[in-house]
PDB file of C-alpha atoms in Angstrom:
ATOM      1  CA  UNK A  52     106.215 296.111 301.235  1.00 76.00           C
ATOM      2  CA  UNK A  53     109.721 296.583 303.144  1.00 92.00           C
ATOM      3  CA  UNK A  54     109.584 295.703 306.832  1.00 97.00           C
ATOM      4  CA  UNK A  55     112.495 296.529 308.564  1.00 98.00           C
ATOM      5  CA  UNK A  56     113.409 294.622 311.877  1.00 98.00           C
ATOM      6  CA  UNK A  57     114.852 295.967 315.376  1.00 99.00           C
ATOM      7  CA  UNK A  58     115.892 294.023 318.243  1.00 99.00           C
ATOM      8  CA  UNK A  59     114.072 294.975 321.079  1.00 99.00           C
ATOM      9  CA  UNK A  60     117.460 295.454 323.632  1.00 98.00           C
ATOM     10  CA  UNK A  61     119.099 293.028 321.038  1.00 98.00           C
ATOM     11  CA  UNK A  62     118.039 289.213 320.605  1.00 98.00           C
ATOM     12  CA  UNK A  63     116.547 289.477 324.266  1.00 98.00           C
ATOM     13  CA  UNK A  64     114.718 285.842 324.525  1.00 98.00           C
ATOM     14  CA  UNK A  65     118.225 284.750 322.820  1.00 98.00           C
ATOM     15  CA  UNK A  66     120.460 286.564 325.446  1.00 98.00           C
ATOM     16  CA  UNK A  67     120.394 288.790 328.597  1.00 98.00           C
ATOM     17  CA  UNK A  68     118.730 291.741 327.749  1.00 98.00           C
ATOM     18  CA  UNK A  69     121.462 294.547 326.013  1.00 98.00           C
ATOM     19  CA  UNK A  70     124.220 292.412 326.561  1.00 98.00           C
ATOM     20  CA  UNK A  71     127.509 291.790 324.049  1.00 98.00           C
ATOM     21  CA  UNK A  72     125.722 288.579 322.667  1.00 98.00           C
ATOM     22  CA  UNK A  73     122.274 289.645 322.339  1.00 98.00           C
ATOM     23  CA  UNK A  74     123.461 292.409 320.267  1.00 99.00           C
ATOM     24  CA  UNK A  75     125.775 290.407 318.487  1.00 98.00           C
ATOM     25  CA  UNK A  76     123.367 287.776 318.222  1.00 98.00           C
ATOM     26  CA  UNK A  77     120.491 290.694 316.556  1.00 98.00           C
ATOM     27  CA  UNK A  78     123.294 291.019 314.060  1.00 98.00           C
ATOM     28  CA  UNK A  79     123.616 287.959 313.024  1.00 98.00           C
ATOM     29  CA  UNK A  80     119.858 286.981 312.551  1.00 98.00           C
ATOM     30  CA  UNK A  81     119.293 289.147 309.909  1.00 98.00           C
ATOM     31  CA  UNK A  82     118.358 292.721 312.131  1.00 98.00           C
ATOM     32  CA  UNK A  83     117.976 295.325 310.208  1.00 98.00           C
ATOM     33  CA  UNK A  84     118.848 297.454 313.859  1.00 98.00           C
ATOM     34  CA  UNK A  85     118.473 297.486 317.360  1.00 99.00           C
ATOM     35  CA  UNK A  86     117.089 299.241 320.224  1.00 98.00           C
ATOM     36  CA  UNK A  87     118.977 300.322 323.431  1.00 98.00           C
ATOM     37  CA  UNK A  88     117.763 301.993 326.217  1.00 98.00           C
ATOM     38  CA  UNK A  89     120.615 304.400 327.880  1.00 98.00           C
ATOM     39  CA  UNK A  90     121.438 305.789 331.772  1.00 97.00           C
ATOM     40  CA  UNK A  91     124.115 307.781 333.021  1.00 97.00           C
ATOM     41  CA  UNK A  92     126.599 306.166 335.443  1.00 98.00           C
ATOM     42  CA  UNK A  93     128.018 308.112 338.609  1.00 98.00           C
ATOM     43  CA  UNK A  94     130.246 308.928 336.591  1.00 98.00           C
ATOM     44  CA  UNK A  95     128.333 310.207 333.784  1.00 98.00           C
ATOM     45  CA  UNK A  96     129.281 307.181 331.487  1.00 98.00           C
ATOM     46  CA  UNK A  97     126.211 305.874 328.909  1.00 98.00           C
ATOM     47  CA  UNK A  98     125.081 302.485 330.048  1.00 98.00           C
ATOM     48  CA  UNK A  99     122.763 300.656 327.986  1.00 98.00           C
ATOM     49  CA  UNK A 100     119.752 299.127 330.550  1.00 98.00           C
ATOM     50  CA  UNK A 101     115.977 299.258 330.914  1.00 98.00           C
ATOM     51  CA  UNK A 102     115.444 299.474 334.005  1.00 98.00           C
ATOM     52  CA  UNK A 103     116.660 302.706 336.968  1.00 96.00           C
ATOM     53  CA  UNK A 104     118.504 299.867 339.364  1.00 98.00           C
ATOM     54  CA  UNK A 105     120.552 296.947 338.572  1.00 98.00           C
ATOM     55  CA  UNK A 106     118.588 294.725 340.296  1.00 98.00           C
ATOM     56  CA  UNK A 107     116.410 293.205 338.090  1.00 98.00           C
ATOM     57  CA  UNK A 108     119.231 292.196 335.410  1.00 98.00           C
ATOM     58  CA  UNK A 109     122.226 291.893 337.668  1.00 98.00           C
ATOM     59  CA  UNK A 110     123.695 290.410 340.758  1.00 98.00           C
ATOM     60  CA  UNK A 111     124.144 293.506 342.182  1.00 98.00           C
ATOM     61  CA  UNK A 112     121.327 295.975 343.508  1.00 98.00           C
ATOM     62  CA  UNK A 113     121.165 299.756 344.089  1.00 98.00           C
ATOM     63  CA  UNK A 114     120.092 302.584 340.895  1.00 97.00           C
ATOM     64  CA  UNK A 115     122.683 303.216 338.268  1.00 98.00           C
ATOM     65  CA  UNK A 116     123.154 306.492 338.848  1.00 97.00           C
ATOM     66  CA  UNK A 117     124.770 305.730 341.828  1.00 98.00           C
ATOM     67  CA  UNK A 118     127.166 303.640 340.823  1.00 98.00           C
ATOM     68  CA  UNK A 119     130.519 303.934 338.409  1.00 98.00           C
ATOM     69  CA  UNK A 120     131.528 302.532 335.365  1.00 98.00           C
ATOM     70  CA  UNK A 121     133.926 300.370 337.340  1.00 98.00           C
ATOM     71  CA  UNK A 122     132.033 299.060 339.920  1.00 98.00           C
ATOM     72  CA  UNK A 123     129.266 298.058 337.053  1.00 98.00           C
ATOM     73  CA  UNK A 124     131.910 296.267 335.519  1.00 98.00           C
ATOM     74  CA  UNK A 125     132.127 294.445 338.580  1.00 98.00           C
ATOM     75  CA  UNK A 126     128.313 292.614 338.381  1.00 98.00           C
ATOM     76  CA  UNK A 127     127.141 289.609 336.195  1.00 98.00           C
ATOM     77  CA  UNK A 128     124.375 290.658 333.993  1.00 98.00           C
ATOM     78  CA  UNK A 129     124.396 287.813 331.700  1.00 98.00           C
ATOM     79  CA  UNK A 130     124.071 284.874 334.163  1.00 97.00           C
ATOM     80  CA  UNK A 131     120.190 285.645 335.036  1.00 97.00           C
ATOM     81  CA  UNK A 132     119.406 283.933 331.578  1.00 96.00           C
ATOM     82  CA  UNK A 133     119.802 280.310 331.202  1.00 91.00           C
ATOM     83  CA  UNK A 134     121.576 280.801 327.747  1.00 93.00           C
ATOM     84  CA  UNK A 135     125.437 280.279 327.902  1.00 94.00           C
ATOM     85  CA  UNK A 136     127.575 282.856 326.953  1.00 97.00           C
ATOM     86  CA  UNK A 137     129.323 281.516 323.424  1.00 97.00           C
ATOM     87  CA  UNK A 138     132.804 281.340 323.893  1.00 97.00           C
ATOM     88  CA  UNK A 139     132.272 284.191 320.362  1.00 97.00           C
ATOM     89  CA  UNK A 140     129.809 286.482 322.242  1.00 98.00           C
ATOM     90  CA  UNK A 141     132.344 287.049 325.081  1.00 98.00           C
ATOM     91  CA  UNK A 142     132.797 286.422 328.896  1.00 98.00           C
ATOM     92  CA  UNK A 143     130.722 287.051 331.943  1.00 97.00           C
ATOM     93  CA  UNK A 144     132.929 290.043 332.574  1.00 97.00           C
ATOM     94  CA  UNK A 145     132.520 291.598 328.853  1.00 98.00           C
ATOM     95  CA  UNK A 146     128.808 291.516 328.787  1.00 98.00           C
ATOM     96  CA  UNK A 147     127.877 295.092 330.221  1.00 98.00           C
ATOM     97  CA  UNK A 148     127.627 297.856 327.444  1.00 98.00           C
ATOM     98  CA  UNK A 149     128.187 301.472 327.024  1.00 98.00           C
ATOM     99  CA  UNK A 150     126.379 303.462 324.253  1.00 98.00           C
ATOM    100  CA  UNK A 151     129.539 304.000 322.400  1.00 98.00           C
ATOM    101  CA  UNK A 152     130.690 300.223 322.680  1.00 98.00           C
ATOM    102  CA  UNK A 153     127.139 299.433 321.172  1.00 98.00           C
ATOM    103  CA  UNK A 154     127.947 301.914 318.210  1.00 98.00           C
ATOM    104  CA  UNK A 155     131.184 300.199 317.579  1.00 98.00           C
ATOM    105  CA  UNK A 156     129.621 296.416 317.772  1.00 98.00           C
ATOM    106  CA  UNK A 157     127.205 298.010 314.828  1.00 98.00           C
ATOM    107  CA  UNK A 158     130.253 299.394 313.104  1.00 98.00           C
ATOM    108  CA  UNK A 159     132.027 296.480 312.497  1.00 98.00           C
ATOM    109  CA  UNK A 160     128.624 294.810 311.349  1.00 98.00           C
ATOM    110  CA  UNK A 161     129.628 295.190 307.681  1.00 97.00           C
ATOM    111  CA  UNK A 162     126.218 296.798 306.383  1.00 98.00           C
ATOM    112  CA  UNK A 163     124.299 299.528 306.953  1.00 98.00           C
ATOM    113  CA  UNK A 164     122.449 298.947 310.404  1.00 98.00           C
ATOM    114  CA  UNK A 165     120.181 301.346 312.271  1.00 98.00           C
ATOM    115  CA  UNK A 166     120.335 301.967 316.436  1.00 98.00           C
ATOM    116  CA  UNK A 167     117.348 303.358 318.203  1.00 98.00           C
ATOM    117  CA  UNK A 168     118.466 304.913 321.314  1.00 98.00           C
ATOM    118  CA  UNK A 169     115.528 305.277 323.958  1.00 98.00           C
ATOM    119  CA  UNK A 170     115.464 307.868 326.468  1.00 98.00           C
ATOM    120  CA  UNK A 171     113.721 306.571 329.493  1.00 91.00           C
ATOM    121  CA  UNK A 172     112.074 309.266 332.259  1.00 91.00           C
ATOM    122  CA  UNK A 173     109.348 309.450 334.646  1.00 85.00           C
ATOM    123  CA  UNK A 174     107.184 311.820 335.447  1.00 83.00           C
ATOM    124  CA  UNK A 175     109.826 314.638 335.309  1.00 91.00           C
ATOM    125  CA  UNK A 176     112.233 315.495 331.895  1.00 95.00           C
ATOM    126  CA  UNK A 177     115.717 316.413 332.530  1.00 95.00           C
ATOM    127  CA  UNK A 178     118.078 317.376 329.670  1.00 98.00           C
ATOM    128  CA  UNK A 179     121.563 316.084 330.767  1.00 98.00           C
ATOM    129  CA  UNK A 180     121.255 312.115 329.620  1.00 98.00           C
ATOM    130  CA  UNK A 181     119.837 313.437 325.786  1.00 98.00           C
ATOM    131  CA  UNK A 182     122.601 316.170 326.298  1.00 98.00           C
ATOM    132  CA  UNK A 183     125.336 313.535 326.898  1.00 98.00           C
ATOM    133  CA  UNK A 184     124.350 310.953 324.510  1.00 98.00           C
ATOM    134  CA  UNK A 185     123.741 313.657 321.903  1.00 98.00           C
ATOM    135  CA  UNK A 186     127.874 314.962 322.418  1.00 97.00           C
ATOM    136  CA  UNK A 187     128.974 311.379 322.662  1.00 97.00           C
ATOM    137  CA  UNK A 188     127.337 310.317 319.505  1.00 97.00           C
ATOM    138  CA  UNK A 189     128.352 313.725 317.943  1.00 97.00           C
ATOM    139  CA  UNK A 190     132.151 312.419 318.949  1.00 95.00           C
ATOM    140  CA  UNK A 191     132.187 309.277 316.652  1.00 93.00           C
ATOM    141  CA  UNK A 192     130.914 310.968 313.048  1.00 94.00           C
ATOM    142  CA  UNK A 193     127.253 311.927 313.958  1.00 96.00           C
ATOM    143  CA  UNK A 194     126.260 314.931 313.465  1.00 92.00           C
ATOM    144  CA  UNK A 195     122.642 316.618 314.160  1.00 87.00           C
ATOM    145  CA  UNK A 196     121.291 317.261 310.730  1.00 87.00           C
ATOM    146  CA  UNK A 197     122.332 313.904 308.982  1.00 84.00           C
ATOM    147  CA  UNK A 198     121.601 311.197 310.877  1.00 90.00           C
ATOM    148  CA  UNK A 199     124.577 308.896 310.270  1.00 94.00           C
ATOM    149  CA  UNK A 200     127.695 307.581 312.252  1.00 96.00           C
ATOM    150  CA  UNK A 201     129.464 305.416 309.368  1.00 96.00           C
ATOM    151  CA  UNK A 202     126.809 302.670 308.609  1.00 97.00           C
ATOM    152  CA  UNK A 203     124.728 303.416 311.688  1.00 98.00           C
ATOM    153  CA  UNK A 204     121.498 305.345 311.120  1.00 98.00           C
ATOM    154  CA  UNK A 205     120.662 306.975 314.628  1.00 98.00           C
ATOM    155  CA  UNK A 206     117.269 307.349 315.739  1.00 98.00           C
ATOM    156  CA  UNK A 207     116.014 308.590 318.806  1.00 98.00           C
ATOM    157  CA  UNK A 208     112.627 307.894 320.851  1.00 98.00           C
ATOM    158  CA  UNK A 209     111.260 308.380 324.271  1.00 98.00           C
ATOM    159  CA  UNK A 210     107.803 308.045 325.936  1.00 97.00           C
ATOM    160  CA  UNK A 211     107.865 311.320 327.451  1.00 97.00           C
ATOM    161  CA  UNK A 212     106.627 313.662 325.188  1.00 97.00           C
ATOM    162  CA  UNK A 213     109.223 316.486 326.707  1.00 97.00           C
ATOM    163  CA  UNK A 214     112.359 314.294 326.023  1.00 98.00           C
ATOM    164  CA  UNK A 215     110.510 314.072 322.606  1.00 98.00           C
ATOM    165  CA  UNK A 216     109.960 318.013 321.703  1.00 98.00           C
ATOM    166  CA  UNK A 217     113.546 318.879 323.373  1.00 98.00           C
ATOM    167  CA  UNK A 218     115.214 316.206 320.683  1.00 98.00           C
ATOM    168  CA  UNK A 219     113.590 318.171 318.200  1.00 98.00           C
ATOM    169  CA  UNK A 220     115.150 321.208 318.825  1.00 97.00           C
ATOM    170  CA  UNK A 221     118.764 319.269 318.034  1.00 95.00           C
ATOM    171  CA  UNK A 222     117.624 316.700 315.314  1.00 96.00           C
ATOM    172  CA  UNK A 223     115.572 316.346 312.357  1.00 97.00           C
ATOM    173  CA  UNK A 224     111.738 314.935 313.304  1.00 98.00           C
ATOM    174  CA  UNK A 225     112.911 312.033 310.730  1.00 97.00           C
ATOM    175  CA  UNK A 226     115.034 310.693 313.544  1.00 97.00           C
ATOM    176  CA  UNK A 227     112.731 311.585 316.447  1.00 98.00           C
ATOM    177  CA  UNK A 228     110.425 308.337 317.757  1.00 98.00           C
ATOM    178  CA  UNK A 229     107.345 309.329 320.196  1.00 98.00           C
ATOM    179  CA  UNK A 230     106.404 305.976 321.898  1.00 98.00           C
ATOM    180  CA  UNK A 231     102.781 305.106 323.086  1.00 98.00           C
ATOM    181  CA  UNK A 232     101.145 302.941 325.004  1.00 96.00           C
ATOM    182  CA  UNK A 233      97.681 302.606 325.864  1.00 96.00           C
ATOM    183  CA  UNK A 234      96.607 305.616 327.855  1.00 86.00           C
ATOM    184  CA  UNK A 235      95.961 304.725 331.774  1.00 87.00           C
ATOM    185  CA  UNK A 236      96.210 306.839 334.267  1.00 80.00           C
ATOM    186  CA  UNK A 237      98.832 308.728 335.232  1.00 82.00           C
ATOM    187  CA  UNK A 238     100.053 308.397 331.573  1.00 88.00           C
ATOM    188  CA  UNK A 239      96.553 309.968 329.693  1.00 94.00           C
ATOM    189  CA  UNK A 240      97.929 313.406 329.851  1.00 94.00           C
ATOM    190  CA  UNK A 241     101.511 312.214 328.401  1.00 94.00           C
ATOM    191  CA  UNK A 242     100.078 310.095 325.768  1.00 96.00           C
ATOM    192  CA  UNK A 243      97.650 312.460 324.172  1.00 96.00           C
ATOM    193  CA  UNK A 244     100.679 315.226 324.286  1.00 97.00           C
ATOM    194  CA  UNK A 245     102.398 312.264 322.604  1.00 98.00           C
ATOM    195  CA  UNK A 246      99.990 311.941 320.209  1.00 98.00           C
ATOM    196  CA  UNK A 247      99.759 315.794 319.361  1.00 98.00           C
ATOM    197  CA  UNK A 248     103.400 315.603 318.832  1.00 98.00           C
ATOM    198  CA  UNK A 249     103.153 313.404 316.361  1.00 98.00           C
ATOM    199  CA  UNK A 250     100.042 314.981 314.557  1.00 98.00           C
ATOM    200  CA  UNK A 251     101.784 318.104 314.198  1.00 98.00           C
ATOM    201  CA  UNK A 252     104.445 316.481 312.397  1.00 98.00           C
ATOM    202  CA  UNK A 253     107.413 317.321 315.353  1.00 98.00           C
ATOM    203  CA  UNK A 254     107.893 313.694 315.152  1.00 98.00           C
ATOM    204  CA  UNK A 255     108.150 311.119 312.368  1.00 98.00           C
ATOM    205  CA  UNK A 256     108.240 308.349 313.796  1.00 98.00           C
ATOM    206  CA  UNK A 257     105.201 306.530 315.753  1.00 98.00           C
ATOM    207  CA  UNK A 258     106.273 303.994 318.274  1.00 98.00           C
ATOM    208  CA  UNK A 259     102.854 302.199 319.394  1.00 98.00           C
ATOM    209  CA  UNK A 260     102.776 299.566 321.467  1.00 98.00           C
ATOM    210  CA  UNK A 261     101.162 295.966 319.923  1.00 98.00           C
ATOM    211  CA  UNK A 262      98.688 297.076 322.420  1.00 97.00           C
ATOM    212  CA  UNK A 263      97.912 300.227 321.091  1.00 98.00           C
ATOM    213  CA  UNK A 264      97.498 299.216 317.618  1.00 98.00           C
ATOM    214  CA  UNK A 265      94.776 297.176 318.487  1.00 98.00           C
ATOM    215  CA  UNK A 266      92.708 300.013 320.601  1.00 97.00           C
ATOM    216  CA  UNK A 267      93.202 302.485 318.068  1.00 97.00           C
ATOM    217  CA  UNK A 268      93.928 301.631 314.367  1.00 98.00           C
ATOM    218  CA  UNK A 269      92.096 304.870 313.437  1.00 98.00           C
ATOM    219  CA  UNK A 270      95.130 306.832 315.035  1.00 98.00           C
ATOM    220  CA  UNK A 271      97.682 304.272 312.801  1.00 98.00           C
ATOM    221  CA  UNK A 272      95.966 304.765 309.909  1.00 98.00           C
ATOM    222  CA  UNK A 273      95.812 308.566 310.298  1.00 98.00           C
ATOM    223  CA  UNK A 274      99.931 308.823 310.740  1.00 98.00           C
ATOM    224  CA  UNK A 275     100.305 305.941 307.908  1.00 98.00           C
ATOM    225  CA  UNK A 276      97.932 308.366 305.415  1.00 98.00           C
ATOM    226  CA  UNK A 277     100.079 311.519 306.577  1.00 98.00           C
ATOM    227  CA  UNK A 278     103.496 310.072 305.870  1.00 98.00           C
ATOM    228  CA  UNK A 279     104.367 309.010 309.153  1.00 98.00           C
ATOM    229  CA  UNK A 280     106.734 305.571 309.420  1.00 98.00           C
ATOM    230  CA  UNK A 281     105.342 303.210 312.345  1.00 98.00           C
ATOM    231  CA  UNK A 282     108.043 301.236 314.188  1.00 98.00           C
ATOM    232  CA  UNK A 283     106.208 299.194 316.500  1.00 98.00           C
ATOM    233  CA  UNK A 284     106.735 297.395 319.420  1.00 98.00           C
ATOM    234  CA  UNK A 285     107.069 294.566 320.987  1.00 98.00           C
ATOM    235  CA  UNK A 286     106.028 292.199 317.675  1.00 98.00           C
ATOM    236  CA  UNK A 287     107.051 288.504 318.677  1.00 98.00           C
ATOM    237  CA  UNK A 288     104.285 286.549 317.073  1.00 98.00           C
ATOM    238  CA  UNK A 289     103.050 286.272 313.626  1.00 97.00           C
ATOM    239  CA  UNK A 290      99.671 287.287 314.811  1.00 97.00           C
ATOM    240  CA  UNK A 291     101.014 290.386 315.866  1.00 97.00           C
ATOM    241  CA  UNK A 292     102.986 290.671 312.424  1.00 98.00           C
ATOM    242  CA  UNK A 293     100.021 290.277 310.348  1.00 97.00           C
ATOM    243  CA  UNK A 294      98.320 292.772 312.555  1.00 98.00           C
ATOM    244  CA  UNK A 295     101.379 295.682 312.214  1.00 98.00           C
ATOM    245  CA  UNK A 296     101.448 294.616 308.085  1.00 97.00           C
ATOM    246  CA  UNK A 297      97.472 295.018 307.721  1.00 97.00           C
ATOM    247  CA  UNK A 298      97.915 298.517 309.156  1.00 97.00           C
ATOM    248  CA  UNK A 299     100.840 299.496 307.283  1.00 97.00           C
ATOM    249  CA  UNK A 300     103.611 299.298 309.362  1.00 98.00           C
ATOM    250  CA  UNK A 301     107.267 299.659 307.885  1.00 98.00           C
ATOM    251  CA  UNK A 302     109.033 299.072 311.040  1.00 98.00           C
ATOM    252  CA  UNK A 303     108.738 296.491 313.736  1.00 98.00           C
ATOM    253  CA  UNK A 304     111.115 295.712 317.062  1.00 98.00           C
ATOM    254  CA  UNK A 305     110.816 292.405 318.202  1.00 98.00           C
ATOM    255  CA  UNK A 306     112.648 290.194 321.296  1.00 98.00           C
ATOM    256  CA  UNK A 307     112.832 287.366 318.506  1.00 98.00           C
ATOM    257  CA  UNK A 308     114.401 288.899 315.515  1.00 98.00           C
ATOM    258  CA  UNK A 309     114.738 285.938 314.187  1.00 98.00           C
ATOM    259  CA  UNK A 310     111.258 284.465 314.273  1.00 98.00           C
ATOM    260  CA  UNK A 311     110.096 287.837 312.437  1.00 98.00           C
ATOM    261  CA  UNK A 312     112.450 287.768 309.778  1.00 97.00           C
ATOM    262  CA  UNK A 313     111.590 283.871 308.944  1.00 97.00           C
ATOM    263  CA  UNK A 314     107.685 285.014 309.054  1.00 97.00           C
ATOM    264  CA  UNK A 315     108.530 287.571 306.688  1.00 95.00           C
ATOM    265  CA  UNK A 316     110.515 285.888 304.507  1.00 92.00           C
ATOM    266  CA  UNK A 317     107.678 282.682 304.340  1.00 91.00           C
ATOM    267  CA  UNK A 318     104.915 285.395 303.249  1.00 87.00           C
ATOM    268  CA  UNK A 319     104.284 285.418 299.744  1.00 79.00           C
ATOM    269  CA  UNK A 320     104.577 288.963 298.882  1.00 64.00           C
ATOM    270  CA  UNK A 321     107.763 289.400 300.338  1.00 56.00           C
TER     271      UNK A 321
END
């Protein structure tokens, strides 16, 4: 069985957390892709971070959208990690990406790689990021029905099950990811929407959590039987591995891309 790889944010215990060298660094383990999770700037630029504020990954503070390209530029989001910055992987200065620096990274990998752009929300959807990143992306050789910029294959996933049915309206479900987690509340609501979304075939890809996995196989196995491909996350251990391969799964992101592909490779039917 083929497993394919992601980088969870690139090689994240390797690096900052979608940084120039953890992305670079993905690409050179072995990653078959990587995941990137995207907000819009001020000034309506595509910046690849997790989290709504700066704080956590920076030595700045204050929410993204309220700040410009420019003055991101301006912070240090490498130097929170212990790892030095390879002369290779770039300076301090170099280390914050936008979506379309990301694609370019992955075009100049030399092989077909695949980029899994995650729409983050909370409680309320709002078109304009998937509307930007769509026209960006459509502006450097994607286009809607094929999936492909170059070597890049472009995927697209979200938690929020509205981000989720709006993407299919643009793209094929092929390319569309619904992520779950286990159901607590608030989320209960989302997650079984989630859920239908992907039972009704709007969505081909199922993006479970280790977590979820565990707590309900007999949802895994019912996607797995009806063609679905199950990229899940975040698989850092070979426990976990085992666990995603026993059920399955084609697709796994990982922090330690690396680790993952040696496990692989040491199995004995790979």
């Amino acid at each position: 069985m083929t497993v394919q790889i992601y980088a969870h944010r690139g090689a994240s215990a390797a690096f900052a957390e979608h940084t120039r060298a953890a992305y670079l660094q993905a690409l050179a383990d072995g990653a078959d892709g990587v995941e990137c999770d995207v907000h819009l700037s001020a000034d309506g630029e595509l910046i690849l971070l997790h989290d709504d504020t700066v704080d956590r990954t920076s030595n700045g503070t204050g929410p993204v959208s309220e700040l410009t390209l420019a003055q991101l530029r301006e912070l240090d989001f490498s130097s929170w990690h212990i790892t030095p910055l390879p002369p290779e992987f770039g300076t301090t200065a170099t280390q914050l990406l936008t979506l379309l620096e990301l694609l370019h990274i992955l075009a100049n990998a030399g092989r077909p790689v695949g980029l899994a752009i995650e729409f983050k929300y909370g409680a309320l959807f709002e078109p304009t990021l998937v509307e930007t990143a769509l026209e960006a992306l459509r502006g450097h050789g994607w286009s809607d029905d094929g999936g492909q910029a170059g070597n890049v294959e472009v995927s697209f996933m979200s938690f929020h099950p509205e981000a989720v049915a709006y993407l299919a309206q643009h793209v094929p479900a092929e390319q569309l990811c619904q992520l779950l987690e286990v159901a607590t509340a608030p989320a209960v609501e989302a997650v079984a929407a989630g859920e239908k979304l992907l039972d009704d075939g709007v969505a081909h890809l199922a993006g479970p959590g280790v977590g979820y996995v565990r707590a309900y196989p007999g949802n895994v196995a019912r996607w797995v039987a009806a063609g679905r491909v199950l990229r899940v996350w975040t698989v850092d251990t070979a426990d976990d591995l085992q666990l995603c391969l026993s059920h399955g799964v084609t697709q796994v992101t990982s922090n330690v891309p690396a680790v993952i592909r040696s496990t692989l490779t040491a199995l004995p039917f790979m």
